[in-house]
Amino acid sequence: MTRGDRDSTTTHRRTLHPAAGAEALNESASLVVLQGQRLGQRVDIGAEPLTIGRAPDCEFQVVDRSVSRRHARIWRESSGYRIKDLDSTNKTLLNDQPIIEAELKDGDHIAIGACVLKFMDRSSIEARYHDEIYQLATMDPLTGLYNRRHFLELLDRELARSANHARPLALLIVDLDHFKSINDRHGHPAGDVVLRQVSAVLDACMHDDFLFARIGGEEFAAVLPEHETVEATAFAQRLCDEVAALVLDAQAGARHVTISIGVANWRAGMTLVGDLMRAADAQLYRAKQGGRNRVCSETVS
């Protein structure tokens, strides 16, 4: 993504909320911004065609040099909605495939330069819009796990429960080893494949009462209620073994990857979420310095 005439932003000339009443909902579809500036914003598509592009007179303006002045157009026919690329420089992608013209279906993803939009058809738009916003606010779009912000909110609640009932709680911070070299050698799409596959393996190991999230680029975290340090460390070692045994898809570039894990327990003297995070980070640092592909904790090395 490059800088345009000014910092990348997205503006629009359509209402952000549907008109009141069931008839209005049945008369229009919507686009929701999944990626780019104004994340989560919604624009309704009515009877008039909607032109998307960099030009100020476009109904949906995306100010970004990767977007053509008139990039794509969406309109309604009797059979449904269609989208057409307007000879744009960087093409219009529909579900990751370049198109000239195509029919739009509910749930389709449209990429206009760096802006990614989701098309929602007419049924239950209001409820589905709010559900989409909730997903954007709480979930990591690449892995489907909780994002950092929501994870920290949930961790805060778990710590309060642990403190109130004097019950143990462990935090694991997990980091992929040598992940930068995968991105540098094979490209970011390959890195995304690695992240998705590793997160799926880790998620499959989690118990129902654990919290698991992606909290950074190649960093994950897990909260283990009712776990003392020794049993949390044993569980973390299982995660290391599972990932080391994983054979990655060819699209990942690398065939194998390992992880390092730092383990810390909520203990007397800690008062903030940050105290526990720093303790687990310190153990993760020890694991990295110790050669990677290992688990370190405050009492178990």
PDB file of C-alpha atoms in Angstrom:
ATOM      1  CA  MET A   1       0.000   0.000   0.000  1.00  0.00           C
ATOM      2  CA  THR A   2       1.362   3.418  -0.925  1.00  0.00           C
ATOM      3  CA  ARG A   3       0.502   6.908   0.216  1.00  0.00           C
ATOM      4  CA  GLY A   4      -1.812   8.808  -2.082  1.00  0.00           C
ATOM      5  CA  ASP A   5      -2.555  12.489  -2.300  1.00  0.00           C
ATOM      6  CA  ARG A   6      -3.074  12.263   1.470  1.00  0.00           C
ATOM      7  CA  ASP A   7      -3.181   9.514   4.072  1.00  0.00           C
ATOM      8  CA  SER A   8      -5.332   6.560   3.054  1.00  0.00           C
ATOM      9  CA  THR A   9      -8.918   6.955   4.143  1.00  0.00           C
ATOM     10  CA  THR A  10     -12.385   5.877   3.119  1.00  0.00           C
ATOM     11  CA  THR A  11     -15.372   8.176   2.744  1.00  0.00           C
ATOM     12  CA  HIS A  12     -18.865   7.619   1.419  1.00  0.00           C
ATOM     13  CA  ARG A  13     -22.019   9.378   0.367  1.00  0.00           C
ATOM     14  CA  ARG A  14     -24.484   6.717   1.408  1.00  0.00           C
ATOM     15  CA  THR A  15     -26.338   6.396   4.682  1.00  0.00           C
ATOM     16  CA  LEU A  16     -24.498   4.339   7.285  1.00  0.00           C
ATOM     17  CA  HIS A  17     -27.723   3.002   8.782  1.00  0.00           C
ATOM     18  CA  PRO A  18     -30.768   1.566   7.042  1.00  0.00           C
ATOM     19  CA  ALA A  19     -33.987   3.505   6.952  1.00  0.00           C
ATOM     20  CA  ALA A  20     -36.471   2.505   9.605  1.00  0.00           C
ATOM     21  CA  GLY A  21     -38.946  -0.271   8.933  1.00  0.00           C
ATOM     22  CA  ALA A  22     -38.887  -3.754   7.445  1.00  0.00           C
ATOM     23  CA  GLU A  23     -39.589  -2.519   3.923  1.00  0.00           C
ATOM     24  CA  ALA A  24     -36.395  -0.455   3.871  1.00  0.00           C
ATOM     25  CA  LEU A  25     -34.336  -3.461   4.956  1.00  0.00           C
ATOM     26  CA  ASN A  26     -35.850  -5.563   2.181  1.00  0.00           C
ATOM     27  CA  GLU A  27     -35.018  -2.942  -0.442  1.00  0.00           C
ATOM     28  CA  SER A  28     -31.254  -2.763  -0.069  1.00  0.00           C
ATOM     29  CA  ALA A  29     -28.073  -4.717   0.396  1.00  0.00           C
ATOM     30  CA  SER A  30     -25.033  -3.455   2.280  1.00  0.00           C
ATOM     31  CA  LEU A  31     -21.253  -3.347   2.236  1.00  0.00           C
ATOM     32  CA  VAL A  32     -19.227  -3.511   5.468  1.00  0.00           C
ATOM     33  CA  VAL A  33     -15.579  -2.416   5.568  1.00  0.00           C
ATOM     34  CA  LEU A  34     -13.544  -5.401   6.812  1.00  0.00           C
ATOM     35  CA  GLN A  35     -10.105  -3.962   6.150  1.00  0.00           C
ATOM     36  CA  GLY A  36      -8.800  -0.454   5.677  1.00  0.00           C
ATOM     37  CA  GLN A  37      -9.617   2.901   7.205  1.00  0.00           C
ATOM     38  CA  ARG A  38     -13.029   3.209   8.907  1.00  0.00           C
ATOM     39  CA  LEU A  39     -13.050  -0.471   9.813  1.00  0.00           C
ATOM     40  CA  GLY A  40     -16.585  -1.691  10.465  1.00  0.00           C
ATOM     41  CA  GLN A  41     -18.312   1.105   8.574  1.00  0.00           C
ATOM     42  CA  ARG A  42     -21.387   0.165   6.576  1.00  0.00           C
ATOM     43  CA  VAL A  43     -22.882   1.598   3.384  1.00  0.00           C
ATOM     44  CA  ASP A  44     -26.294   0.645   1.999  1.00  0.00           C
ATOM     45  CA  ILE A  45     -26.815  -0.111  -1.681  1.00  0.00           C
ATOM     46  CA  GLY A  46     -30.235   0.859  -2.989  1.00  0.00           C
ATOM     47  CA  ALA A  47     -31.749   1.166  -6.438  1.00  0.00           C
ATOM     48  CA  GLU A  48     -29.056   3.526  -7.755  1.00  0.00           C
ATOM     49  CA  PRO A  49     -25.670   2.159  -8.927  1.00  0.00           C
ATOM     50  CA  LEU A  50     -22.799   2.537  -6.475  1.00  0.00           C
ATOM     51  CA  THR A  51     -19.428   3.549  -7.943  1.00  0.00           C
ATOM     52  CA  ILE A  52     -16.320   2.839  -5.878  1.00  0.00           C
ATOM     53  CA  GLY A  53     -13.085   4.711  -6.556  1.00  0.00           C
ATOM     54  CA  ARG A  54     -10.663   7.476  -5.669  1.00  0.00           C
ATOM     55  CA  ALA A  55     -12.524  10.262  -7.470  1.00  0.00           C
ATOM     56  CA  PRO A  56     -14.422  12.715  -5.221  1.00  0.00           C
ATOM     57  CA  ASP A  57     -17.676  12.179  -7.125  1.00  0.00           C
ATOM     58  CA  CYS A  58     -17.742   8.411  -6.481  1.00  0.00           C
ATOM     59  CA  GLU A  59     -20.584   7.349  -4.206  1.00  0.00           C
ATOM     60  CA  PHE A  60     -18.066   5.316  -2.179  1.00  0.00           C
ATOM     61  CA  GLN A  61     -14.713   7.104  -2.204  1.00  0.00           C
ATOM     62  CA  VAL A  62     -11.496   5.282  -1.239  1.00  0.00           C
ATOM     63  CA  VAL A  63      -8.580   7.715  -1.130  1.00  0.00           C
ATOM     64  CA  ASP A  64      -5.637   5.427  -1.847  1.00  0.00           C
ATOM     65  CA  ARG A  65      -3.270   5.373  -4.835  1.00  0.00           C
ATOM     66  CA  SER A  66      -3.779   1.628  -5.218  1.00  0.00           C
ATOM     67  CA  VAL A  67      -7.399   2.439  -6.124  1.00  0.00           C
ATOM     68  CA  SER A  68      -8.308   3.806  -9.557  1.00  0.00           C
ATOM     69  CA  ARG A  69     -10.365   6.979  -9.867  1.00  0.00           C
ATOM     70  CA  ARG A  70     -13.356   4.860 -10.897  1.00  0.00           C
ATOM     71  CA  HIS A  71     -12.488   1.367  -9.824  1.00  0.00           C
ATOM     72  CA  ALA A  72     -15.707  -0.676  -9.737  1.00  0.00           C
ATOM     73  CA  ARG A  73     -19.474  -0.347  -9.881  1.00  0.00           C
ATOM     74  CA  ILE A  74     -22.220  -2.286  -8.081  1.00  0.00           C
ATOM     75  CA  TRP A  75     -25.831  -2.196  -9.197  1.00  0.00           C
ATOM     76  CA  ARG A  76     -29.094  -4.037  -8.701  1.00  0.00           C
ATOM     77  CA  GLU A  77     -30.960  -6.047 -11.310  1.00  0.00           C
ATOM     78  CA  SER A  78     -34.201  -7.957 -10.984  1.00  0.00           C
ATOM     79  CA  SER A  79     -32.231 -11.147 -10.299  1.00  0.00           C
ATOM     80  CA  GLY A  80     -29.886  -9.606  -7.728  1.00  0.00           C
ATOM     81  CA  TYR A  81     -26.742  -7.489  -7.432  1.00  0.00           C
ATOM     82  CA  ARG A  82     -23.779  -7.402  -9.801  1.00  0.00           C
ATOM     83  CA  ILE A  83     -20.291  -5.906  -9.711  1.00  0.00           C
ATOM     84  CA  LYS A  84     -18.122  -4.743 -12.614  1.00  0.00           C
ATOM     85  CA  ASP A  85     -14.485  -3.709 -12.733  1.00  0.00           C
ATOM     86  CA  LEU A  86     -14.138  -0.354 -14.512  1.00  0.00           C
ATOM     87  CA  ASP A  87     -10.781  -1.118 -16.188  1.00  0.00           C
ATOM     88  CA  SER A  88      -8.977  -0.427 -12.930  1.00  0.00           C
ATOM     89  CA  THR A  89      -5.187  -0.581 -12.766  1.00  0.00           C
ATOM     90  CA  ASN A  90      -4.999  -3.074  -9.885  1.00  0.00           C
ATOM     91  CA  LYS A  91      -8.157  -5.045 -10.706  1.00  0.00           C
ATOM     92  CA  THR A  92     -11.205  -5.764  -8.594  1.00  0.00           C
ATOM     93  CA  LEU A  93     -10.966  -8.987  -6.610  1.00  0.00           C
ATOM     94  CA  LEU A  94     -14.028 -11.007  -5.681  1.00  0.00           C
ATOM     95  CA  ASN A  95     -13.199 -13.659  -3.091  1.00  0.00           C
ATOM     96  CA  ASP A  96      -9.498 -13.255  -3.990  1.00  0.00           C
ATOM     97  CA  GLN A  97     -10.104 -13.716  -7.735  1.00  0.00           C
ATOM     98  CA  PRO A  98      -9.865 -10.901 -10.320  1.00  0.00           C
ATOM     99  CA  ILE A  99     -13.142 -10.263 -12.137  1.00  0.00           C
ATOM    100  CA  ILE A 100     -14.440  -8.238 -15.054  1.00  0.00           C
ATOM    101  CA  GLU A 101     -18.098  -8.619 -14.118  1.00  0.00           C
ATOM    102  CA  ALA A 102     -19.791 -11.017 -11.717  1.00  0.00           C
ATOM    103  CA  GLU A 103     -22.899 -11.702  -9.682  1.00  0.00           C
ATOM    104  CA  LEU A 104     -22.648 -10.825  -5.990  1.00  0.00           C
ATOM    105  CA  LYS A 105     -23.712 -13.367  -3.400  1.00  0.00           C
ATOM    106  CA  ASP A 106     -24.289 -12.942   0.301  1.00  0.00           C
ATOM    107  CA  GLY A 107     -20.992 -13.010   2.204  1.00  0.00           C
ATOM    108  CA  ASP A 108     -18.756 -12.233  -0.789  1.00  0.00           C
ATOM    109  CA  HIS A 109     -15.526 -10.345  -0.097  1.00  0.00           C
ATOM    110  CA  ILE A 110     -14.565  -7.525  -2.468  1.00  0.00           C
ATOM    111  CA  ALA A 111     -11.003  -6.156  -2.539  1.00  0.00           C
ATOM    112  CA  ILE A 112     -10.604  -2.626  -3.921  1.00  0.00           C
ATOM    113  CA  GLY A 113      -6.922  -1.833  -3.505  1.00  0.00           C
ATOM    114  CA  ALA A 114      -6.178  -2.081   0.228  1.00  0.00           C
ATOM    115  CA  CYS A 115      -9.879  -1.833   1.125  1.00  0.00           C
ATOM    116  CA  VAL A 116     -11.763  -5.101   1.720  1.00  0.00           C
ATOM    117  CA  LEU A 117     -15.563  -5.022   1.774  1.00  0.00           C
ATOM    118  CA  LYS A 118     -18.114  -7.671   2.667  1.00  0.00           C
ATOM    119  CA  PHE A 119     -21.353  -7.825   0.673  1.00  0.00           C
ATOM    120  CA  MET A 120     -24.467  -8.587   2.691  1.00  0.00           C
ATOM    121  CA  ASP A 121     -27.724  -9.371   0.913  1.00  0.00           C
ATOM    122  CA  ARG A 122     -31.143  -8.184   2.041  1.00  0.00           C
ATOM    123  CA  SER A 123     -32.167 -10.664   4.741  1.00  0.00           C
ATOM    124  CA  SER A 124     -31.706  -9.637   8.404  1.00  0.00           C
ATOM    125  CA  ILE A 125     -29.169  -6.941   7.531  1.00  0.00           C
ATOM    126  CA  GLU A 126     -29.441  -5.069  10.821  1.00  0.00           C
ATOM    127  CA  ALA A 127     -28.809  -8.101  13.039  1.00  0.00           C
ATOM    128  CA  ARG A 128     -26.061  -9.431  10.789  1.00  0.00           C
ATOM    129  CA  TYR A 129     -24.386  -6.021  10.648  1.00  0.00           C
ATOM    130  CA  HIS A 130     -24.142  -5.851  14.418  1.00  0.00           C
ATOM    131  CA  ASP A 131     -22.852  -9.419  14.500  1.00  0.00           C
ATOM    132  CA  GLU A 132     -20.213  -8.447  11.934  1.00  0.00           C
ATOM    133  CA  ILE A 133     -19.141  -5.476  14.048  1.00  0.00           C
ATOM    134  CA  TYR A 134     -18.881  -7.712  17.120  1.00  0.00           C
ATOM    135  CA  GLN A 135     -16.685 -10.134  15.185  1.00  0.00           C
ATOM    136  CA  LEU A 136     -14.465  -7.294  13.997  1.00  0.00           C
ATOM    137  CA  ALA A 137     -14.145  -5.937  17.524  1.00  0.00           C
ATOM    138  CA  THR A 138     -13.317  -9.227  19.236  1.00  0.00           C
ATOM    139  CA  MET A 139     -11.816 -11.644  16.696  1.00  0.00           C
ATOM    140  CA  ASP A 140      -8.562 -11.846  14.771  1.00  0.00           C
ATOM    141  CA  PRO A 141      -9.601 -12.066  11.081  1.00  0.00           C
ATOM    142  CA  LEU A 142      -6.680 -14.291  10.011  1.00  0.00           C
ATOM    143  CA  THR A 143      -6.964 -17.047  12.606  1.00  0.00           C
ATOM    144  CA  GLY A 144     -10.511 -16.661  13.946  1.00  0.00           C
ATOM    145  CA  LEU A 145      -9.151 -16.472  17.513  1.00  0.00           C
ATOM    146  CA  TYR A 146      -9.815 -13.720  20.025  1.00  0.00           C
ATOM    147  CA  ASN A 147      -7.816 -10.569  19.312  1.00  0.00           C
ATOM    148  CA  ARG A 148      -5.497  -8.905  21.840  1.00  0.00           C
ATOM    149  CA  ARG A 149      -7.973  -6.277  23.012  1.00  0.00           C
ATOM    150  CA  HIS A 150     -10.746  -8.755  23.758  1.00  0.00           C
ATOM    151  CA  PHE A 151      -8.315 -11.235  25.291  1.00  0.00           C
ATOM    152  CA  LEU A 152      -7.056  -8.649  27.774  1.00  0.00           C
ATOM    153  CA  GLU A 153     -10.631  -7.818  28.760  1.00  0.00           C
ATOM    154  CA  LEU A 154     -11.397 -11.497  29.378  1.00  0.00           C
ATOM    155  CA  LEU A 155      -8.098 -12.019  31.208  1.00  0.00           C
ATOM    156  CA  ASP A 156      -8.936  -9.148  33.546  1.00  0.00           C
ATOM    157  CA  ARG A 157     -12.208 -10.882  34.453  1.00  0.00           C
ATOM    158  CA  GLU A 158     -10.468 -14.218  34.992  1.00  0.00           C
ATOM    159  CA  LEU A 159      -7.898 -12.623  37.268  1.00  0.00           C
ATOM    160  CA  ALA A 160     -10.657 -11.049  39.358  1.00  0.00           C
ATOM    161  CA  ARG A 161     -12.359 -14.430  39.685  1.00  0.00           C
ATOM    162  CA  SER A 162      -9.061 -16.121  40.585  1.00  0.00           C
ATOM    163  CA  ALA A 163      -8.277 -13.507  43.225  1.00  0.00           C
ATOM    164  CA  ASN A 164     -11.784 -13.538  44.728  1.00  0.00           C
ATOM    165  CA  HIS A 165     -11.842 -17.337  45.101  1.00  0.00           C
ATOM    166  CA  ALA A 166      -8.123 -17.831  45.806  1.00  0.00           C
ATOM    167  CA  ARG A 167      -7.814 -20.221  42.859  1.00  0.00           C
ATOM    168  CA  PRO A 168      -4.693 -20.743  40.706  1.00  0.00           C
ATOM    169  CA  LEU A 169      -4.404 -19.378  37.177  1.00  0.00           C
ATOM    170  CA  ALA A 170      -1.613 -19.682  34.637  1.00  0.00           C
ATOM    171  CA  LEU A 171      -0.775 -17.609  31.579  1.00  0.00           C
ATOM    172  CA  LEU A 172       1.106 -18.956  28.559  1.00  0.00           C
ATOM    173  CA  ILE A 173       2.677 -16.664  25.973  1.00  0.00           C
ATOM    174  CA  VAL A 174       3.544 -18.509  22.773  1.00  0.00           C
ATOM    175  CA  ASP A 175       5.833 -17.220  20.039  1.00  0.00           C
ATOM    176  CA  LEU A 176       6.707 -18.796  16.686  1.00  0.00           C
ATOM    177  CA  ASP A 177      10.436 -19.344  16.274  1.00  0.00           C
ATOM    178  CA  HIS A 178      12.230 -17.650  13.345  1.00  0.00           C
ATOM    179  CA  PHE A 179       8.945 -16.443  11.880  1.00  0.00           C
ATOM    180  CA  LYS A 180      10.526 -13.337  10.335  1.00  0.00           C
ATOM    181  CA  SER A 181      12.760 -15.543   8.182  1.00  0.00           C
ATOM    182  CA  ILE A 182       9.668 -17.291   6.781  1.00  0.00           C
ATOM    183  CA  ASN A 183       8.133 -13.966   5.779  1.00  0.00           C
ATOM    184  CA  ASP A 184      11.435 -12.720   4.362  1.00  0.00           C
ATOM    185  CA  ARG A 185      12.165 -15.881   2.393  1.00  0.00           C
ATOM    186  CA  HIS A 186       8.720 -17.001   1.259  1.00  0.00           C
ATOM    187  CA  GLY A 187       6.561 -13.857   1.540  1.00  0.00           C
ATOM    188  CA  HIS A 188       3.739 -12.747   3.814  1.00  0.00           C
ATOM    189  CA  PRO A 189       1.077 -15.002   2.195  1.00  0.00           C
ATOM    190  CA  ALA A 190       3.217 -17.991   3.203  1.00  0.00           C
ATOM    191  CA  GLY A 191       3.525 -16.533   6.694  1.00  0.00           C
ATOM    192  CA  ASP A 192      -0.260 -16.271   6.880  1.00  0.00           C
ATOM    193  CA  VAL A 193      -0.552 -19.986   6.017  1.00  0.00           C
ATOM    194  CA  VAL A 194       1.867 -20.817   8.832  1.00  0.00           C
ATOM    195  CA  LEU A 195      -0.081 -18.688  11.322  1.00  0.00           C
ATOM    196  CA  ARG A 196      -3.410 -20.247  10.368  1.00  0.00           C
ATOM    197  CA  GLN A 197      -2.111 -23.823  10.562  1.00  0.00           C
ATOM    198  CA  VAL A 198      -0.187 -23.385  13.806  1.00  0.00           C
ATOM    199  CA  SER A 199      -3.104 -21.562  15.465  1.00  0.00           C
ATOM    200  CA  ALA A 200      -5.457 -24.383  14.427  1.00  0.00           C
ATOM    201  CA  VAL A 201      -3.175 -26.991  16.037  1.00  0.00           C
ATOM    202  CA  LEU A 202      -2.866 -24.954  19.234  1.00  0.00           C
ATOM    203  CA  ASP A 203      -6.614 -24.259  19.364  1.00  0.00           C
ATOM    204  CA  ALA A 204      -7.394 -27.972  19.002  1.00  0.00           C
ATOM    205  CA  CYS A 205      -5.377 -28.638  22.178  1.00  0.00           C
ATOM    206  CA  MET A 206      -7.228 -26.080  24.298  1.00  0.00           C
ATOM    207  CA  HIS A 207      -9.825 -27.139  26.853  1.00  0.00           C
ATOM    208  CA  ASP A 208     -13.265 -25.554  26.836  1.00  0.00           C
ATOM    209  CA  ASP A 209     -12.516 -23.379  29.875  1.00  0.00           C
ATOM    210  CA  PHE A 210      -9.210 -22.012  28.477  1.00  0.00           C
ATOM    211  CA  LEU A 211      -8.931 -18.620  26.807  1.00  0.00           C
ATOM    212  CA  PHE A 212      -6.805 -18.577  23.657  1.00  0.00           C
ATOM    213  CA  ALA A 213      -5.962 -15.598  21.466  1.00  0.00           C
ATOM    214  CA  ARG A 214      -3.593 -14.146  18.906  1.00  0.00           C
ATOM    215  CA  ILE A 215      -2.090 -11.135  20.685  1.00  0.00           C
ATOM    216  CA  GLY A 216       0.553 -10.040  18.158  1.00  0.00           C
ATOM    217  CA  GLY A 217       2.022 -10.787  14.751  1.00  0.00           C
ATOM    218  CA  GLU A 218       3.311 -14.292  15.563  1.00  0.00           C
ATOM    219  CA  GLU A 219       2.439 -14.283  19.260  1.00  0.00           C
ATOM    220  CA  PHE A 220      -0.391 -16.112  21.001  1.00  0.00           C
ATOM    221  CA  ALA A 221      -1.551 -16.338  24.603  1.00  0.00           C
ATOM    222  CA  ALA A 222      -3.549 -18.854  26.611  1.00  0.00           C
ATOM    223  CA  VAL A 223      -5.130 -18.559  30.054  1.00  0.00           C
ATOM    224  CA  LEU A 224      -5.397 -21.784  32.030  1.00  0.00           C
ATOM    225  CA  PRO A 225      -7.759 -21.444  35.018  1.00  0.00           C
ATOM    226  CA  GLU A 226      -7.231 -23.843  37.926  1.00  0.00           C
ATOM    227  CA  HIS A 227      -3.692 -24.671  36.748  1.00  0.00           C
ATOM    228  CA  GLU A 228      -0.606 -24.480  38.951  1.00  0.00           C
ATOM    229  CA  THR A 229       2.795 -23.858  37.357  1.00  0.00           C
ATOM    230  CA  VAL A 230       3.837 -27.514  37.057  1.00  0.00           C
ATOM    231  CA  GLU A 231       0.707 -28.685  35.243  1.00  0.00           C
ATOM    232  CA  ALA A 232       0.625 -25.533  33.083  1.00  0.00           C
ATOM    233  CA  THR A 233       4.241 -26.194  32.083  1.00  0.00           C
ATOM    234  CA  ALA A 234       3.393 -29.787  31.168  1.00  0.00           C
ATOM    235  CA  PHE A 235       0.511 -28.581  29.007  1.00  0.00           C
ATOM    236  CA  ALA A 236       2.789 -26.008  27.338  1.00  0.00           C
ATOM    237  CA  GLN A 237       5.306 -28.745  26.515  1.00  0.00           C
ATOM    238  CA  ARG A 238       2.524 -30.684  24.816  1.00  0.00           C
ATOM    239  CA  LEU A 239       1.829 -27.620  22.654  1.00  0.00           C
ATOM    240  CA  CYS A 240       5.515 -27.445  21.688  1.00  0.00           C
ATOM    241  CA  ASP A 241       5.516 -31.118  20.736  1.00  0.00           C
ATOM    242  CA  GLU A 242       2.314 -30.836  18.689  1.00  0.00           C
ATOM    243  CA  VAL A 243       3.613 -27.884  16.669  1.00  0.00           C
ATOM    244  CA  ALA A 244       7.041 -29.485  16.119  1.00  0.00           C
ATOM    245  CA  ALA A 245       5.279 -32.563  14.689  1.00  0.00           C
ATOM    246  CA  LEU A 246       3.119 -30.493  12.323  1.00  0.00           C
ATOM    247  CA  VAL A 247       3.875 -30.837   8.603  1.00  0.00           C
ATOM    248  CA  LEU A 248       2.916 -27.541   6.990  1.00  0.00           C
ATOM    249  CA  ASP A 249       1.207 -27.197   3.618  1.00  0.00           C
ATOM    250  CA  ALA A 250       3.394 -26.515   0.589  1.00  0.00           C
ATOM    251  CA  GLN A 251       2.074 -22.925   0.423  1.00  0.00           C
ATOM    252  CA  ALA A 252       3.816 -22.223   3.732  1.00  0.00           C
ATOM    253  CA  GLY A 253       7.256 -22.509   2.152  1.00  0.00           C
ATOM    254  CA  ALA A 254       8.763 -24.108   5.254  1.00  0.00           C
ATOM    255  CA  ARG A 255       7.738 -27.662   6.093  1.00  0.00           C
ATOM    256  CA  HIS A 256       8.186 -27.415   9.857  1.00  0.00           C
ATOM    257  CA  VAL A 257       8.108 -24.702  12.497  1.00  0.00           C
ATOM    258  CA  THR A 258       8.635 -24.634  16.248  1.00  0.00           C
ATOM    259  CA  ILE A 259       7.379 -22.469  19.103  1.00  0.00           C
ATOM    260  CA  SER A 260       8.729 -21.144  22.387  1.00  0.00           C
ATOM    261  CA  ILE A 261       6.492 -20.661  25.432  1.00  0.00           C
ATOM    262  CA  GLY A 262       6.760 -18.658  28.632  1.00  0.00           C
ATOM    263  CA  VAL A 263       4.622 -19.718  31.613  1.00  0.00           C
ATOM    264  CA  ALA A 264       3.694 -17.582  34.635  1.00  0.00           C
ATOM    265  CA  ASN A 265       1.178 -17.915  37.451  1.00  0.00           C
ATOM    266  CA  TRP A 266      -0.930 -15.258  39.139  1.00  0.00           C
ATOM    267  CA  ARG A 267       0.617 -14.880  42.570  1.00  0.00           C
ATOM    268  CA  ALA A 268       0.728 -12.696  45.652  1.00  0.00           C
ATOM    269  CA  GLY A 269       2.077  -9.246  44.927  1.00  0.00           C
ATOM    270  CA  MET A 270       0.570  -9.042  41.446  1.00  0.00           C
ATOM    271  CA  THR A 271      -2.168  -6.430  41.108  1.00  0.00           C
ATOM    272  CA  LEU A 272      -2.512  -5.786  37.366  1.00  0.00           C
ATOM    273  CA  VAL A 273      -2.887  -7.756  34.144  1.00  0.00           C
ATOM    274  CA  GLY A 274       0.419  -6.243  33.076  1.00  0.00           C
ATOM    275  CA  ASP A 275       2.200  -7.871  36.028  1.00  0.00           C
ATOM    276  CA  LEU A 276       1.234 -11.331  34.842  1.00  0.00           C
ATOM    277  CA  MET A 277       1.964 -10.518  31.189  1.00  0.00           C
ATOM    278  CA  ARG A 278       5.458  -9.258  32.058  1.00  0.00           C
ATOM    279  CA  ALA A 279       6.179 -12.373  34.109  1.00  0.00           C
ATOM    280  CA  ALA A 280       5.200 -14.664  31.218  1.00  0.00           C
ATOM    281  CA  ASP A 281       7.149 -12.488  28.768  1.00  0.00           C
ATOM    282  CA  ALA A 282      10.261 -12.840  30.919  1.00  0.00           C
ATOM    283  CA  GLN A 283       9.957 -16.620  30.759  1.00  0.00           C
ATOM    284  CA  LEU A 284       9.399 -16.490  27.007  1.00  0.00           C
ATOM    285  CA  TYR A 285      12.620 -14.486  26.707  1.00  0.00           C
ATOM    286  CA  ARG A 286      14.443 -17.210  28.657  1.00  0.00           C
ATOM    287  CA  ALA A 287      13.057 -19.848  26.271  1.00  0.00           C
ATOM    288  CA  LYS A 288      14.260 -17.863  23.259  1.00  0.00           C
ATOM    289  CA  GLN A 289      17.691 -17.276  24.766  1.00  0.00           C
ATOM    290  CA  GLY A 290      17.913 -20.941  25.730  1.00  0.00           C
ATOM    291  CA  GLY A 291      17.695 -22.122  22.133  1.00  0.00           C
ATOM    292  CA  ARG A 292      13.961 -21.932  21.261  1.00  0.00           C
ATOM    293  CA  ASN A 293      11.527 -24.848  20.805  1.00  0.00           C
ATOM    294  CA  ARG A 294      11.148 -25.055  24.565  1.00  0.00           C
ATOM    295  CA  VAL A 295       9.095 -24.041  27.598  1.00  0.00           C
ATOM    296  CA  CYS A 296      10.338 -21.928  30.500  1.00  0.00           C
ATOM    297  CA  SER A 297       8.481 -21.084  33.697  1.00  0.00           C
ATOM    298  CA  GLU A 298       9.276 -19.419  36.998  1.00  0.00           C
ATOM    299  CA  THR A 299       9.897 -22.682  38.800  1.00  0.00           C
ATOM    300  CA  VAL A 300      10.354 -25.218  35.973  1.00  0.00           C
ATOM    301  CA  SER A 301      13.092 -24.746  33.337  1.00  0.00           C
TER     302      SER A 301
END
